[in-house]
mmCIF file of N, CA and C in Angstrom:
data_model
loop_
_atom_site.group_PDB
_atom_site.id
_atom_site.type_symbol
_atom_site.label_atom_id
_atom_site.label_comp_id
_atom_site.label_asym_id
_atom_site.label_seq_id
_atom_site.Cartn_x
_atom_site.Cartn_y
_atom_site.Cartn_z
ATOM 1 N N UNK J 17 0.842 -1.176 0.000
ATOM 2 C CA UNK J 17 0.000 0.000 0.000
ATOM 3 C C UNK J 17 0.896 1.251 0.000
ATOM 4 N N UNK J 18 0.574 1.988 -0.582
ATOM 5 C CA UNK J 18 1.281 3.590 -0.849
ATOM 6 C C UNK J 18 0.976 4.581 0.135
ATOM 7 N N UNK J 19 1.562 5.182 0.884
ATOM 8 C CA UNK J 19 1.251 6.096 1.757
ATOM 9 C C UNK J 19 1.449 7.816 1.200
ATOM 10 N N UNK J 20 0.506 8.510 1.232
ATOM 11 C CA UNK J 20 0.527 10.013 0.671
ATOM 12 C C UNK J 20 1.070 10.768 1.780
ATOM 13 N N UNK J 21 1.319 11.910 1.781
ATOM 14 C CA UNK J 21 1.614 13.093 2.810
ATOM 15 C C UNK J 21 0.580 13.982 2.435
ATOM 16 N N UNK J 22 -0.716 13.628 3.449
ATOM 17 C CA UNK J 22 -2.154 14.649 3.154
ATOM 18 C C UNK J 22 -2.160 16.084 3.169
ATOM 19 N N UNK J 23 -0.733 16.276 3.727
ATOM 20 C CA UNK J 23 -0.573 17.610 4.219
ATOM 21 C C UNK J 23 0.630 18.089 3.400
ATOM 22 N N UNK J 24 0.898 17.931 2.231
ATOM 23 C CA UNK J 24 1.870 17.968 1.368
ATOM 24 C C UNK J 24 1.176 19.261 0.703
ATOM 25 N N UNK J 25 1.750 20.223 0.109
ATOM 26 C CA UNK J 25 1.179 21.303 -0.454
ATOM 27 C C UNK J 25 1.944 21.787 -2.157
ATOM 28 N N UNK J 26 1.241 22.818 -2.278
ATOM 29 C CA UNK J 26 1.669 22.922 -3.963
ATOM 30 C C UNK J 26 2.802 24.025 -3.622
ATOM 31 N N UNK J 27 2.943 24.986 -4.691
ATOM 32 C CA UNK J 27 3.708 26.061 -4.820
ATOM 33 C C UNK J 27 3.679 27.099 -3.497
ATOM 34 N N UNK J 28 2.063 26.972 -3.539
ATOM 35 C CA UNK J 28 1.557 28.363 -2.972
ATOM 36 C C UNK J 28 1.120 27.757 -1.493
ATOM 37 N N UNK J 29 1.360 26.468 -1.282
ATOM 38 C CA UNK J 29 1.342 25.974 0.102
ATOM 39 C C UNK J 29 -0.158 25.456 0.278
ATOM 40 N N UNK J 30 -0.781 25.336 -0.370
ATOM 41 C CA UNK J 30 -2.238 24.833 -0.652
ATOM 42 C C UNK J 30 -2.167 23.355 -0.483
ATOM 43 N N UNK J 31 -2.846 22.557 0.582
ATOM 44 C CA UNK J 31 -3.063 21.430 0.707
ATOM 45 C C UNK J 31 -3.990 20.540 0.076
ATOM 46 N N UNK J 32 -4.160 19.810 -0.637
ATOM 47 C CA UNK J 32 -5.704 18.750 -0.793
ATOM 48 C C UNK J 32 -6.883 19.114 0.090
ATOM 49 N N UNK J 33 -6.432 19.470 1.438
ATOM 50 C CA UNK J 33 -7.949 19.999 1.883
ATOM 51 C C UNK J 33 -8.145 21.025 1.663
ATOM 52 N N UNK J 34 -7.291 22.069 1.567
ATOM 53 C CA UNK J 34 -7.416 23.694 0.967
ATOM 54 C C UNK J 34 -7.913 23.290 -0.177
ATOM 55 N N UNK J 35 -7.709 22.862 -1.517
ATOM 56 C CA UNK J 35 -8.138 22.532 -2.293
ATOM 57 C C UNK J 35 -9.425 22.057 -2.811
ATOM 58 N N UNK J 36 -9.596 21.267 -1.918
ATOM 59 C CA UNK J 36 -11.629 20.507 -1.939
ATOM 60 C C UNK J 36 -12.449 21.678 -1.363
ATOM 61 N N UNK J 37 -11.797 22.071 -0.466
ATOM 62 C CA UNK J 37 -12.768 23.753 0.251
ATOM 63 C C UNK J 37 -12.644 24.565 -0.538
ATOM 64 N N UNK J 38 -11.529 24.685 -1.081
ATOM 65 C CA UNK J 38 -11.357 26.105 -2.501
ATOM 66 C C UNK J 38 -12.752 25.990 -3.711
ATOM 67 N N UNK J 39 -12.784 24.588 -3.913
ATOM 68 C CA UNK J 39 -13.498 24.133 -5.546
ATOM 69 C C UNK J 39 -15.201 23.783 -4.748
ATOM 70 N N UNK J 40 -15.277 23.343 -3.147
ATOM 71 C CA UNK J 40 -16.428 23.364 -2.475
ATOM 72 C C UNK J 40 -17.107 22.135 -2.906
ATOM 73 N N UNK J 41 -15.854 20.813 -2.855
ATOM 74 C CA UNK J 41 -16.063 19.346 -3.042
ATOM 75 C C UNK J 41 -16.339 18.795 -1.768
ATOM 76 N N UNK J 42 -17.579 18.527 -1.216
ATOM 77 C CA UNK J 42 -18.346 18.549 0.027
ATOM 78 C C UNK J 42 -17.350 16.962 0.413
ATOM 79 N N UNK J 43 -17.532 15.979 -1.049
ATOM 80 C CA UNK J 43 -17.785 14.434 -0.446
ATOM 81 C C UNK J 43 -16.044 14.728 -0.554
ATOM 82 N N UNK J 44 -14.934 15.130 -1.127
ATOM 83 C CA UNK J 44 -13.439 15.098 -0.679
ATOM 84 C C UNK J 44 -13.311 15.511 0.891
ATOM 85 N N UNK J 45 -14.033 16.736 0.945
ATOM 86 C CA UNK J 45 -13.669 17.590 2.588
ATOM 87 C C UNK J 45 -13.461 16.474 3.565
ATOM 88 N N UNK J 46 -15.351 16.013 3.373
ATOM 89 C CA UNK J 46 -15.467 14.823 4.230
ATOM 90 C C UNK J 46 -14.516 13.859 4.426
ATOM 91 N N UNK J 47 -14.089 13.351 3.354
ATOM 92 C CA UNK J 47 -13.260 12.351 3.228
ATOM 93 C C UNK J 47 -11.880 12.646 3.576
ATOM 94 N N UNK J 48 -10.966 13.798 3.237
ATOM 95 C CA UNK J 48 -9.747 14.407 3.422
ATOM 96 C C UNK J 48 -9.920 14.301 5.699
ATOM 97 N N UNK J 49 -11.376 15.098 6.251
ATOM 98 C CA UNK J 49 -11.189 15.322 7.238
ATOM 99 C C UNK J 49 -10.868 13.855 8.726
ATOM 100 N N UNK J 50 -11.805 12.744 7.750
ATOM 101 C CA UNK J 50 -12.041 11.599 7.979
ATOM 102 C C UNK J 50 -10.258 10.845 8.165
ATOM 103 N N UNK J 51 -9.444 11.130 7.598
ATOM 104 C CA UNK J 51 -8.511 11.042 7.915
ATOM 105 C C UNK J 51 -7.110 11.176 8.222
ATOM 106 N N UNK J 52 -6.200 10.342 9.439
ATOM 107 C CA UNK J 52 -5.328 10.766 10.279
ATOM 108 C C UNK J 52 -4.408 11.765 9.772
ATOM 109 N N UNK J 53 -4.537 12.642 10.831
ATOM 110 C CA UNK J 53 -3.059 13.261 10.479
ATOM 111 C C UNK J 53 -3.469 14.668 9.527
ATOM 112 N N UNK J 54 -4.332 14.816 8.840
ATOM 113 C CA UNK J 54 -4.897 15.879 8.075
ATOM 114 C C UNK J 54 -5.420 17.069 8.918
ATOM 115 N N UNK J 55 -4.363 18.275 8.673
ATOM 116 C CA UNK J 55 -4.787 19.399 9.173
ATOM 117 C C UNK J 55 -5.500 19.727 8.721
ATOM 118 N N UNK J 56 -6.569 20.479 9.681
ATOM 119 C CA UNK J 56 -7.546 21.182 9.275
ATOM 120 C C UNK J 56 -7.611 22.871 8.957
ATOM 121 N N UNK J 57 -6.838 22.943 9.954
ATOM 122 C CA UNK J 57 -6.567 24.550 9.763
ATOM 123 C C UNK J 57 -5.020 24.666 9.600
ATOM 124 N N UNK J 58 -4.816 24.344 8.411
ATOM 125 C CA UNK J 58 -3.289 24.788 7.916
ATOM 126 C C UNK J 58 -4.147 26.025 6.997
ATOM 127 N N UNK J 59 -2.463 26.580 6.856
ATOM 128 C CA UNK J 59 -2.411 27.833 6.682
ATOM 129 C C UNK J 59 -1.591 27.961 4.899
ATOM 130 N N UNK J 60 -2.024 28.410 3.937
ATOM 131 C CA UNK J 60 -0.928 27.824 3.072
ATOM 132 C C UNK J 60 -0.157 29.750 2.911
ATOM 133 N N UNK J 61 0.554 30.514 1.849
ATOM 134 C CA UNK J 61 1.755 31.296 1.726
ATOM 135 C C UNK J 61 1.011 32.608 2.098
ATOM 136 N N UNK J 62 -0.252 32.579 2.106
ATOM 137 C CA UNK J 62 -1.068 33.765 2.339
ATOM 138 C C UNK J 62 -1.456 33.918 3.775
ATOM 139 N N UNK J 63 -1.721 32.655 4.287
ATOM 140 C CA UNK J 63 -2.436 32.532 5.795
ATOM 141 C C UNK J 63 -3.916 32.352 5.655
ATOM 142 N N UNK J 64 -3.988 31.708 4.303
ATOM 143 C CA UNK J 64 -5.461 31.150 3.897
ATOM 144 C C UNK J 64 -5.614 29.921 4.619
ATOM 145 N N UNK J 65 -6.853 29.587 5.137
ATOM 146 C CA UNK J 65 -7.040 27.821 5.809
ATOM 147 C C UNK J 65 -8.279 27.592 4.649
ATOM 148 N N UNK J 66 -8.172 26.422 5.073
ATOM 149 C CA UNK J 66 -9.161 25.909 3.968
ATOM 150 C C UNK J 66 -11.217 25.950 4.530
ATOM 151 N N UNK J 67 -10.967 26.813 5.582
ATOM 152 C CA UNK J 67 -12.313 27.590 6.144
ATOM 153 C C UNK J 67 -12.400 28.712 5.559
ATOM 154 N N UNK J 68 -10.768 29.693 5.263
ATOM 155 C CA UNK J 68 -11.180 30.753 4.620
ATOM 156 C C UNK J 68 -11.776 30.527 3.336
ATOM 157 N N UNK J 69 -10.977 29.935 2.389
ATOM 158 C CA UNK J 69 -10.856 29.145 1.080
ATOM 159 C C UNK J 69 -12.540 29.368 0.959
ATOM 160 N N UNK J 70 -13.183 28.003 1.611
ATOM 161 C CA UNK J 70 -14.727 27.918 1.350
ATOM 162 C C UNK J 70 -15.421 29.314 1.375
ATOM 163 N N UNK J 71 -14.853 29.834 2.572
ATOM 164 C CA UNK J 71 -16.349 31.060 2.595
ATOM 165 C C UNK J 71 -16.103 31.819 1.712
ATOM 166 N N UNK J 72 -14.832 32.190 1.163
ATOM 167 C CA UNK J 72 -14.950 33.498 0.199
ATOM 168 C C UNK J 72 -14.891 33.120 -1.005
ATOM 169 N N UNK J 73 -15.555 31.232 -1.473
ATOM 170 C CA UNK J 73 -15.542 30.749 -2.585
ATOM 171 C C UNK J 73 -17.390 30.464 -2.411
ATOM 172 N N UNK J 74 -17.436 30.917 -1.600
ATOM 173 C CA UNK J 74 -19.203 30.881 -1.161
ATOM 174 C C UNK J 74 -19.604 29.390 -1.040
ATOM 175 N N UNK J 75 -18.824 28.364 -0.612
ATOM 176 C CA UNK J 75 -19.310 27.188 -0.201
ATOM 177 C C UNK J 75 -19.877 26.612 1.050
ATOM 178 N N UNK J 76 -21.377 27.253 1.423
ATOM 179 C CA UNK J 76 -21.852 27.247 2.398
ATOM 180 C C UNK J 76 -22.037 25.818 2.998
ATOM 181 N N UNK J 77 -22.202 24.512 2.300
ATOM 182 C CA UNK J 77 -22.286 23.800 3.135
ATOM 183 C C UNK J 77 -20.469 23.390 3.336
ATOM 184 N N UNK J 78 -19.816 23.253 2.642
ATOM 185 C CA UNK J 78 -17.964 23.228 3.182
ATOM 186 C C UNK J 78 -17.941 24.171 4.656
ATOM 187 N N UNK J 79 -18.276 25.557 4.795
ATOM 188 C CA UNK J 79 -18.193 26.262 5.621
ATOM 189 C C UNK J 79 -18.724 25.197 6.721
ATOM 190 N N UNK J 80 -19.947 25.015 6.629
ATOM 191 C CA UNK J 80 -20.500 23.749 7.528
ATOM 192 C C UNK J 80 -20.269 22.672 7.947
ATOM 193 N N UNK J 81 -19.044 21.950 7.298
ATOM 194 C CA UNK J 81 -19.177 20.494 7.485
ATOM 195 C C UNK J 81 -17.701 21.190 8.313
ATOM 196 N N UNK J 82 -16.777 22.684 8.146
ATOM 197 C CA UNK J 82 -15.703 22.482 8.492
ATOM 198 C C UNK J 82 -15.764 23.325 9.940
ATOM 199 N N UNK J 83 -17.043 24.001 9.967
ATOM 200 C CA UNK J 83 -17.404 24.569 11.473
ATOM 201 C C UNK J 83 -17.850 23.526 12.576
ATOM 202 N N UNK J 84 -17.765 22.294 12.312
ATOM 203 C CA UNK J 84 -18.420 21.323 12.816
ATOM 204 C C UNK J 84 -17.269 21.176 13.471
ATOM 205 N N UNK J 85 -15.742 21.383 13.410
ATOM 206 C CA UNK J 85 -14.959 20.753 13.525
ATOM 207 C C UNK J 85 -14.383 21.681 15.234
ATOM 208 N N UNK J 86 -13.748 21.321 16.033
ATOM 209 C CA UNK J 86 -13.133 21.899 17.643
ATOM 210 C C UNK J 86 -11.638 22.364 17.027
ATOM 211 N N UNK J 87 -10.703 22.023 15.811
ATOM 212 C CA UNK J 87 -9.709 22.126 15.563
ATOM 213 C C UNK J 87 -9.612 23.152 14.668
ATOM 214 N N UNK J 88 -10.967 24.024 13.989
ATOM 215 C CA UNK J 88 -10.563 24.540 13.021
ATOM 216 C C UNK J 88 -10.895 26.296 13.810
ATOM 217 N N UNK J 89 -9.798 27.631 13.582
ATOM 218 C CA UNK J 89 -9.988 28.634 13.868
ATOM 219 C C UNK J 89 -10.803 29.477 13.408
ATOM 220 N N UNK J 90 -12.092 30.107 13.379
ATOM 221 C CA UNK J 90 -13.144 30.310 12.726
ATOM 222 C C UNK J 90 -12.382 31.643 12.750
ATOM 223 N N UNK J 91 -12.141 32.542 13.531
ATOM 224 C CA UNK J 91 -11.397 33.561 13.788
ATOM 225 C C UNK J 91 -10.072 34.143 13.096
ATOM 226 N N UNK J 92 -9.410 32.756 12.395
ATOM 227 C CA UNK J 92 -8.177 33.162 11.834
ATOM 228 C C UNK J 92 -8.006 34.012 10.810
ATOM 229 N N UNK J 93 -7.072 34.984 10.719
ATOM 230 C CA UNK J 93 -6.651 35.910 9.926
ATOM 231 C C UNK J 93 -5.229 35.621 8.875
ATOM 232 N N UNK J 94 -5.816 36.045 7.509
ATOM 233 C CA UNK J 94 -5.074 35.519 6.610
ATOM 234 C C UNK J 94 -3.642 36.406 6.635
ATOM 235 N N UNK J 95 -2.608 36.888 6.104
ATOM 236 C CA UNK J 95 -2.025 38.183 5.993
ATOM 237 C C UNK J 95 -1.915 39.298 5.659
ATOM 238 N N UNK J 96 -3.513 39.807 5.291
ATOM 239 C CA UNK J 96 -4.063 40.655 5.147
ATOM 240 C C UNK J 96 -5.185 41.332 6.118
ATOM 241 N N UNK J 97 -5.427 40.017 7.048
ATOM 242 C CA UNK J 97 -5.651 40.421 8.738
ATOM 243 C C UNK J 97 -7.791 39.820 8.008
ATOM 244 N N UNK J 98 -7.799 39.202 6.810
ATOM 245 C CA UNK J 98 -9.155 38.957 6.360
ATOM 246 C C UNK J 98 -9.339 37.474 7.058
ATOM 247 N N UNK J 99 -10.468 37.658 8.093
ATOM 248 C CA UNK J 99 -11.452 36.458 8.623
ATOM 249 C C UNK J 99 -12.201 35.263 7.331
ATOM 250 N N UNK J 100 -12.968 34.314 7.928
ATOM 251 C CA UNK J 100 -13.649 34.076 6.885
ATOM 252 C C UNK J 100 -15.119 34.870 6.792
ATOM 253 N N UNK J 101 -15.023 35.388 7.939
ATOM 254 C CA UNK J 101 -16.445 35.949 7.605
ATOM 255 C C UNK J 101 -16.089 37.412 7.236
ATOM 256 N N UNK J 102 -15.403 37.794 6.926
ATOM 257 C CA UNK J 102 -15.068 39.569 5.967
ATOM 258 C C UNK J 102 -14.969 38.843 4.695
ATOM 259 N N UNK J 103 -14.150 38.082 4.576
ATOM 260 C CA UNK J 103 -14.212 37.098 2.838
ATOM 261 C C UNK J 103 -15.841 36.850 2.286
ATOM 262 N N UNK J 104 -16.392 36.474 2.938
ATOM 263 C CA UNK J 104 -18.273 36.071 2.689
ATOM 264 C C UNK J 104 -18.766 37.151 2.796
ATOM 265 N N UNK J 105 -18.647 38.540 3.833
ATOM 266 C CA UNK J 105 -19.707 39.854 3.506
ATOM 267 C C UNK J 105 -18.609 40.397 2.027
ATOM 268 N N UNK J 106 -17.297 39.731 1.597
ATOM 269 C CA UNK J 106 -16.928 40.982 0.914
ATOM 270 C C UNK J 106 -17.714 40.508 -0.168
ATOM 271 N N UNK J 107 -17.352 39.398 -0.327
ATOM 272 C CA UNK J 107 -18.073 38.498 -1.370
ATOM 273 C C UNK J 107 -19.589 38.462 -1.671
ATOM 274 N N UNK J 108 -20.216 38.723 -0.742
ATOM 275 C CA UNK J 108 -21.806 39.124 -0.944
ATOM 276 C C UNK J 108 -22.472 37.872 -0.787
ATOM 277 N N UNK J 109 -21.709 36.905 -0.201
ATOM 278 C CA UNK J 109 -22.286 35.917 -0.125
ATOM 279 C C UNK J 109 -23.221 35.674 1.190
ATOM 280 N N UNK J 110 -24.795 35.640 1.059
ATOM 281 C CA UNK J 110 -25.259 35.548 2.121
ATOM 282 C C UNK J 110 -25.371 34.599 3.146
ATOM 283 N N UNK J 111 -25.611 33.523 2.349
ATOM 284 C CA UNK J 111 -25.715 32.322 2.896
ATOM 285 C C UNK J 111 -24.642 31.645 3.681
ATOM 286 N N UNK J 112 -23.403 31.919 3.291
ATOM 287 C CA UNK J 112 -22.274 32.186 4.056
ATOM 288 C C UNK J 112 -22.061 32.526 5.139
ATOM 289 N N UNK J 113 -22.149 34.114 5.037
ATOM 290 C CA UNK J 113 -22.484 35.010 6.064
ATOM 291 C C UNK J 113 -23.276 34.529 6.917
ATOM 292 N N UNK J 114 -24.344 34.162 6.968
ATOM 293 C CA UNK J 114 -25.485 33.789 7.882
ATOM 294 C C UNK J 114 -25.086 32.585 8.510
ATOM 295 N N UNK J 115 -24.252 31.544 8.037
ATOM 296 C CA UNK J 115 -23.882 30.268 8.351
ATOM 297 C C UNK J 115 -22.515 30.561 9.769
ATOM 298 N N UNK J 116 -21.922 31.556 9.201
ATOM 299 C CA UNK J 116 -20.969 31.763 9.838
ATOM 300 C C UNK J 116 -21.137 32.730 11.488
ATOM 301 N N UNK J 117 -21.930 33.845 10.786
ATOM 302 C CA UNK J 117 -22.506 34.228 12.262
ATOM 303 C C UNK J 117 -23.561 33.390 13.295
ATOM 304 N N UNK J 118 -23.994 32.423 12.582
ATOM 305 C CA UNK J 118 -25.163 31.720 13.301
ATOM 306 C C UNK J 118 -23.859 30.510 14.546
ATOM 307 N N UNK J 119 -22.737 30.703 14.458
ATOM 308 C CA UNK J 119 -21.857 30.298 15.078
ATOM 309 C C UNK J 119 -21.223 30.493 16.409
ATOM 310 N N UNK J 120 -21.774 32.037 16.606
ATOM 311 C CA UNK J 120 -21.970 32.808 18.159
ATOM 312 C C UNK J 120 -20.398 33.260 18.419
ATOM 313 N N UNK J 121 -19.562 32.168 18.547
ATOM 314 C CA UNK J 121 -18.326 33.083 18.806
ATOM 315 C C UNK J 121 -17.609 33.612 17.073
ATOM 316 N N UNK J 122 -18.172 33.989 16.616
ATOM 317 C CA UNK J 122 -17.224 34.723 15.526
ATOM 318 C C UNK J 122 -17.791 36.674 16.285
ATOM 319 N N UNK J 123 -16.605 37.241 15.817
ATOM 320 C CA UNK J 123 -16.827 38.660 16.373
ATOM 321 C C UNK J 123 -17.368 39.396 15.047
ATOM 322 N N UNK J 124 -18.488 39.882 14.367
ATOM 323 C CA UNK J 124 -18.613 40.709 13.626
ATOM 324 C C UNK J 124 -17.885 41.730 13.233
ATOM 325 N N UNK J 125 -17.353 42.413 14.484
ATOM 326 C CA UNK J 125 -16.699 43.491 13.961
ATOM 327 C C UNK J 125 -15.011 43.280 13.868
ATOM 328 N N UNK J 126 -14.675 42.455 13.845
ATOM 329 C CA UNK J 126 -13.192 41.845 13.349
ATOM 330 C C UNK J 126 -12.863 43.147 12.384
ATOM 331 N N UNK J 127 -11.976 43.624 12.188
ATOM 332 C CA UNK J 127 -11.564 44.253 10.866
ATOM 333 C C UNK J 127 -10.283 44.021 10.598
ATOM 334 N N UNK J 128 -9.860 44.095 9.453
ATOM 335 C CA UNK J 128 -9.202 43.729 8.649
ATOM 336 C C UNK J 128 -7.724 45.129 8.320
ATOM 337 N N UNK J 129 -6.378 44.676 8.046
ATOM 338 C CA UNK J 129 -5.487 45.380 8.160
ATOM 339 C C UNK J 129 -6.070 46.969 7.808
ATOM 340 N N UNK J 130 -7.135 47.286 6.951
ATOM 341 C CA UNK J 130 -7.236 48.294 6.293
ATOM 342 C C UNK J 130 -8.257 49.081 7.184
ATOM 343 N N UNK J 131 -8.752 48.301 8.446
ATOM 344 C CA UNK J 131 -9.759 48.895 9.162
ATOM 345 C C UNK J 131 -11.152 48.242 8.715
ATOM 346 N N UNK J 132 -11.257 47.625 7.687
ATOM 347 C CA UNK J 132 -12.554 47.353 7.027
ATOM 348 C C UNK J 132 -13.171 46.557 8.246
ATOM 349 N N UNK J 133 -14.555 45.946 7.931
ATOM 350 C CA UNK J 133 -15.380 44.866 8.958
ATOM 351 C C UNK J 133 -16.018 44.395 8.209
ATOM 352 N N UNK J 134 -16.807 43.655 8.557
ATOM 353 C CA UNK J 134 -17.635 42.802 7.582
ATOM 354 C C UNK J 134 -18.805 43.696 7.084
ATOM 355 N N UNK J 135 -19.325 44.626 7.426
ATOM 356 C CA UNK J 135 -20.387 45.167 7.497
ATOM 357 C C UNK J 135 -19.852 46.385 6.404
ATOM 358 N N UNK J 136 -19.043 46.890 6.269
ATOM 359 C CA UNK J 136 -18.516 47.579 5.452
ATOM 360 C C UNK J 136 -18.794 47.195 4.049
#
């Protein structure tokens, strides 16, 4: 049997699970999260996780299956200081948005290196 490195990344530091959350491949997520050793909240050259990835690719149920998770930082800031939920209001994505605040600890007014917030 062949063993992969799940957490092996491309150029830009993008993992297979960054990847299935980027494109908002529900049955990979699942499957990538399902097993050992697969970070969930890696970070790839930007300080993107593959929570940001989904929301500001508007993949509301990815956002979901990956808020489910105790390991993943709902809060994290990319290097531009952007949440996933400033990525989903920038994006106009509602359903997103709504998925993500219906989460209780995300802070709305997070803002972003430039001062921005989600509401902006």
């Amino acid at each position: 049997m062949r063993e992969w490195d799940l957490n092996a990344t491309d150029i830009d530091g993008n993992t297979p699970l960054a990847w299935a959350a980027r494109k908002g491949h529900e049955d990979m997520v699942k499957m990538l999260l399902g097993l050992p050793g697969v970070d969930p909240d890696s970070t790839n050259a930007d300080g993107r996780t593959p929570l940001l990835w989904a929301a500001a690719c508007g993949h509301e149920r990815v956002v979901g299956i990956l808020l489910e998770r105790t390991d993943v930082d709902c809060e994290r800031r990319d290097k531009y200081g952007q949440t996933a939920l400033l990525r989903a209001a920038w994006t106009g994505d509602e359903g997103v948005t709504k998925t993500l605040l219906g989460r209780g600890d995300i802070n709305p007014n997070t803002t972003n290196e430039c001062g921005r917030a989600p509401l902006h």
